[in-house]
PDB file of C-alpha atoms in Angstrom:
ATOM      1  CA  UNK H  17     348.583  32.086-213.788  1.00 74.00           C
ATOM      2  CA  UNK H  18     345.851  29.653-212.797  1.00 91.00           C
ATOM      3  CA  UNK H  19     346.251  25.936-212.234  1.00 92.00           C
ATOM      4  CA  UNK H  20     344.103  25.372-215.342  1.00 90.00           C
ATOM      5  CA  UNK H  21     346.331  27.562-217.498  1.00 93.00           C
ATOM      6  CA  UNK H  22     349.423  25.778-216.194  1.00 93.00           C
ATOM      7  CA  UNK H  23     347.835  22.407-216.957  1.00 91.00           C
ATOM      8  CA  UNK H  24     346.954  23.412-220.526  1.00 91.00           C
ATOM      9  CA  UNK H  25     350.438  24.763-221.168  1.00 94.00           C
ATOM     10  CA  UNK H  26     351.988  21.557-219.809  1.00 92.00           C
ATOM     11  CA  UNK H  27     349.668  19.340-221.889  1.00 92.00           C
ATOM     12  CA  UNK H  28     350.470  21.368-224.994  1.00 93.00           C
ATOM     13  CA  UNK H  29     354.227  21.198-224.359  1.00 95.00           C
ATOM     14  CA  UNK H  30     354.022  17.433-223.843  1.00 93.00           C
ATOM     15  CA  UNK H  31     351.965  17.009-227.013  1.00 93.00           C
ATOM     16  CA  UNK H  32     354.497  19.043-229.010  1.00 95.00           C
ATOM     17  CA  UNK H  33     357.448  17.108-227.640  1.00 95.00           C
ATOM     18  CA  UNK H  34     355.891  13.676-228.185  1.00 94.00           C
ATOM     19  CA  UNK H  35     354.659  14.566-231.670  1.00 94.00           C
ATOM     20  CA  UNK H  36     358.108  15.834-232.661  1.00 95.00           C
ATOM     21  CA  UNK H  37     359.751  12.609-231.489  1.00 95.00           C
ATOM     22  CA  UNK H  38     357.132  10.437-233.204  1.00 95.00           C
ATOM     23  CA  UNK H  39     357.444  12.445-236.433  1.00 95.00           C
ATOM     24  CA  UNK H  40     361.204  11.832-236.467  1.00 96.00           C
ATOM     25  CA  UNK H  41     360.757   8.087-236.024  1.00 96.00           C
ATOM     26  CA  UNK H  42     357.885   7.739-238.489  1.00 96.00           C
ATOM     27  CA  UNK H  43     359.842   9.645-241.132  1.00 96.00           C
ATOM     28  CA  UNK H  44     361.775   6.399-241.630  1.00 95.00           C
ATOM     29  CA  UNK H  45     358.580   5.131-243.249  1.00 96.00           C
ATOM     30  CA  UNK H  46     357.932   8.348-245.167  1.00 95.00           C
ATOM     31  CA  UNK H  47     354.919   9.162-242.982  1.00 96.00           C
ATOM     32  CA  UNK H  48     353.902  11.932-240.646  1.00 95.00           C
ATOM     33  CA  UNK H  49     352.073  11.216-237.407  1.00 95.00           C
ATOM     34  CA  UNK H  50     348.883  12.663-238.920  1.00 95.00           C
ATOM     35  CA  UNK H  51     349.188  10.405-241.973  1.00 96.00           C
ATOM     36  CA  UNK H  52     349.621   7.424-239.653  1.00 97.00           C
ATOM     37  CA  UNK H  53     346.467   8.414-237.772  1.00 95.00           C
ATOM     38  CA  UNK H  54     344.507   8.736-241.031  1.00 96.00           C
ATOM     39  CA  UNK H  55     345.713   5.322-242.177  1.00 97.00           C
ATOM     40  CA  UNK H  56     344.784   3.798-238.802  1.00 97.00           C
ATOM     41  CA  UNK H  57     341.259   5.211-239.086  1.00 96.00           C
ATOM     42  CA  UNK H  58     340.907   3.786-242.586  1.00 97.00           C
ATOM     43  CA  UNK H  59     342.245   0.395-241.479  1.00 97.00           C
ATOM     44  CA  UNK H  60     339.600   0.216-238.727  1.00 96.00           C
ATOM     45  CA  UNK H  61     336.715   1.233-240.993  1.00 95.00           C
ATOM     46  CA  UNK H  62     334.416  -1.232-242.765  1.00 92.00           C
ATOM     47  CA  UNK H  63     335.999  -2.178-246.122  1.00 92.00           C
ATOM     48  CA  UNK H  64     338.888   0.086-245.049  1.00 95.00           C
ATOM     49  CA  UNK H  65     337.118   3.094-246.549  1.00 93.00           C
ATOM     50  CA  UNK H  66     335.511   6.279-245.266  1.00 93.00           C
ATOM     51  CA  UNK H  67     334.004   9.451-246.642  1.00 91.00           C
ATOM     52  CA  UNK H  68     336.455  12.348-246.463  1.00 90.00           C
ATOM     53  CA  UNK H  69     334.146  14.249-244.115  1.00 90.00           C
ATOM     54  CA  UNK H  70     334.024  11.273-241.726  1.00 92.00           C
ATOM     55  CA  UNK H  71     337.797  10.988-241.870  1.00 93.00           C
ATOM     56  CA  UNK H  72     338.072  14.698-241.039  1.00 92.00           C
ATOM     57  CA  UNK H  73     335.762  14.322-238.054  1.00 91.00           C
ATOM     58  CA  UNK H  74     337.583  11.273-236.705  1.00 91.00           C
ATOM     59  CA  UNK H  75     341.028  12.842-236.997  1.00 90.00           C
ATOM     60  CA  UNK H  76     340.145  16.381-235.904  1.00 89.00           C
ATOM     61  CA  UNK H  77     341.188  17.852-239.245  1.00 92.00           C
ATOM     62  CA  UNK H  78     339.143  20.130-241.477  1.00 92.00           C
ATOM     63  CA  UNK H  79     337.656  18.695-244.662  1.00 87.00           C
ATOM     64  CA  UNK H  80     340.101  20.756-246.738  1.00 90.00           C
ATOM     65  CA  UNK H  81     342.962  19.657-244.458  1.00 93.00           C
ATOM     66  CA  UNK H  82     342.083  16.015-245.136  1.00 92.00           C
ATOM     67  CA  UNK H  83     341.984  16.681-248.885  1.00 90.00           C
ATOM     68  CA  UNK H  84     345.427  18.341-248.788  1.00 94.00           C
ATOM     69  CA  UNK H  85     346.826  15.497-246.666  1.00 95.00           C
ATOM     70  CA  UNK H  86     345.433  12.790-248.949  1.00 94.00           C
ATOM     71  CA  UNK H  87     346.726  14.164-252.269  1.00 94.00           C
ATOM     72  CA  UNK H  88     350.359  13.073-251.790  1.00 95.00           C
ATOM     73  CA  UNK H  89     349.178   9.839-250.169  1.00 96.00           C
ATOM     74  CA  UNK H  90     347.152   9.089-253.327  1.00 95.00           C
ATOM     75  CA  UNK H  91     350.188   9.808-255.520  1.00 96.00           C
ATOM     76  CA  UNK H  92     352.200   7.329-253.433  1.00 95.00           C
ATOM     77  CA  UNK H  93     349.349   4.788-253.796  1.00 96.00           C
ATOM     78  CA  UNK H  94     348.849   4.556-250.023  1.00 97.00           C
ATOM     79  CA  UNK H  95     345.169   5.456-250.379  1.00 97.00           C
ATOM     80  CA  UNK H  96     342.740   5.285-253.285  1.00 95.00           C
ATOM     81  CA  UNK H  97     339.727   7.353-254.216  1.00 89.00           C
ATOM     82  CA  UNK H  98     336.654   5.195-254.612  1.00 82.00           C
ATOM     83  CA  UNK H  99     333.160   5.983-255.875  1.00 74.00           C
ATOM     84  CA  UNK H 100     330.430   5.856-253.254  1.00 67.00           C
ATOM     85  CA  UNK H 101     327.819   3.320-254.401  1.00 72.00           C
ATOM     86  CA  UNK H 102     325.115   5.140-252.407  1.00 74.00           C
ATOM     87  CA  UNK H 103     325.889   8.705-253.514  1.00 71.00           C
ATOM     88  CA  UNK H 104     327.793   9.568-256.693  1.00 63.00           C
ATOM     89  CA  UNK H 105     328.484  13.089-255.342  1.00 68.00           C
ATOM     90  CA  UNK H 106     330.538  11.740-252.447  1.00 75.00           C
ATOM     91  CA  UNK H 107     333.820   9.901-252.911  1.00 79.00           C
ATOM     92  CA  UNK H 108     335.296   7.478-250.454  1.00 88.00           C
ATOM     93  CA  UNK H 109     338.920   7.084-249.448  1.00 94.00           C
ATOM     94  CA  UNK H 110     340.196   3.538-249.162  1.00 95.00           C
ATOM     95  CA  UNK H 111     343.456   2.222-247.733  1.00 97.00           C
ATOM     96  CA  UNK H 112     345.303   0.466-250.559  1.00 97.00           C
ATOM     97  CA  UNK H 113     347.279  -2.758-250.299  1.00 97.00           C
ATOM     98  CA  UNK H 114     350.479  -0.705-250.392  1.00 97.00           C
ATOM     99  CA  UNK H 115     349.030   1.500-247.656  1.00 97.00           C
ATOM    100  CA  UNK H 116     348.226  -1.524-245.523  1.00 97.00           C
ATOM    101  CA  UNK H 117     351.822  -2.721-245.829  1.00 97.00           C
ATOM    102  CA  UNK H 118     353.272   0.700-245.011  1.00 97.00           C
ATOM    103  CA  UNK H 119     350.873   1.021-242.075  1.00 98.00           C
ATOM    104  CA  UNK H 120     351.943  -2.335-240.637  1.00 97.00           C
ATOM    105  CA  UNK H 121     355.598  -1.310-240.804  1.00 97.00           C
ATOM    106  CA  UNK H 122     354.941   2.155-239.353  1.00 97.00           C
ATOM    107  CA  UNK H 123     352.754   0.780-236.555  1.00 97.00           C
ATOM    108  CA  UNK H 124     355.609  -1.452-235.413  1.00 97.00           C
ATOM    109  CA  UNK H 125     357.774   1.671-235.121  1.00 97.00           C
ATOM    110  CA  UNK H 126     354.932   3.550-233.447  1.00 96.00           C
ATOM    111  CA  UNK H 127     354.388   0.840-230.806  1.00 95.00           C
ATOM    112  CA  UNK H 128     358.120   0.600-230.123  1.00 96.00           C
ATOM    113  CA  UNK H 129     358.283   4.399-229.808  1.00 95.00           C
ATOM    114  CA  UNK H 130     355.306   4.450-227.434  1.00 94.00           C
ATOM    115  CA  UNK H 131     357.017   1.861-225.247  1.00 94.00           C
ATOM    116  CA  UNK H 132     360.251   3.889-225.219  1.00 93.00           C
ATOM    117  CA  UNK H 133     358.584   7.265-224.644  1.00 91.00           C
ATOM    118  CA  UNK H 134     356.189   6.154-221.924  1.00 92.00           C
ATOM    119  CA  UNK H 135     357.921   3.029-220.649  1.00 90.00           C
ATOM    120  CA  UNK H 136     359.450   4.745-217.629  1.00 93.00           C
ATOM    121  CA  UNK H 137     356.007   5.433-216.152  1.00 94.00           C
ATOM    122  CA  UNK H 138     354.231   2.794-214.081  1.00 96.00           C
ATOM    123  CA  UNK H 139     351.249   1.233-215.877  1.00 94.00           C
ATOM    124  CA  UNK H 140     348.917   2.610-213.193  1.00 96.00           C
ATOM    125  CA  UNK H 141     350.070   6.161-214.036  1.00 95.00           C
ATOM    126  CA  UNK H 142     349.553   5.506-217.755  1.00 94.00           C
ATOM    127  CA  UNK H 143     346.044   4.189-217.043  1.00 95.00           C
ATOM    128  CA  UNK H 144     345.268   7.316-214.990  1.00 95.00           C
ATOM    129  CA  UNK H 145     346.688   9.622-217.660  1.00 93.00           C
ATOM    130  CA  UNK H 146     344.701   7.853-220.388  1.00 94.00           C
ATOM    131  CA  UNK H 147     341.510   8.023-218.338  1.00 95.00           C
ATOM    132  CA  UNK H 148     341.957  11.748-217.647  1.00 92.00           C
ATOM    133  CA  UNK H 149     342.625  12.508-221.304  1.00 91.00           C
ATOM    134  CA  UNK H 150     339.589  10.489-222.397  1.00 92.00           C
ATOM    135  CA  UNK H 151     337.399  12.409-219.940  1.00 92.00           C
ATOM    136  CA  UNK H 152     338.630  15.715-221.370  1.00 88.00           C
ATOM    137  CA  UNK H 153     338.038  14.506-224.934  1.00 85.00           C
ATOM    138  CA  UNK H 154     334.486  13.436-224.114  1.00 87.00           C
ATOM    139  CA  UNK H 155     333.658  16.967-222.977  1.00 83.00           C
ATOM    140  CA  UNK H 156     334.067  18.457-226.462  1.00 62.00           C
TER     141      UNK H 156
END
């Protein structure tokens, strides 16, 4: 096996392990890690709303994957469908007040989990790891 193959397998194993641990902790808030990421993207957007296609692009999900993910979130009133004032054919997704509250609670758990999961590494190693990952992401 090549060094590149080994690296990809290690990155994938780490991603799986971290995601599994985060999922367990976020389940206390009734959220998956992907739902948290979607809510974070909405919270950062102007007026806390985005087109579904933009949300898909920002989260790495397919448009249909975003639609399937959002349906239960709409039923729980975490997000709301909103008409697009510029284009009636395109709906927007907006983070609701209830979603903002749930996000704030879940982010506290997320930050605590990040500190626990990565806290044993020196900050210089975390900075290097983050930089390397960002470089790989920019190559897409």
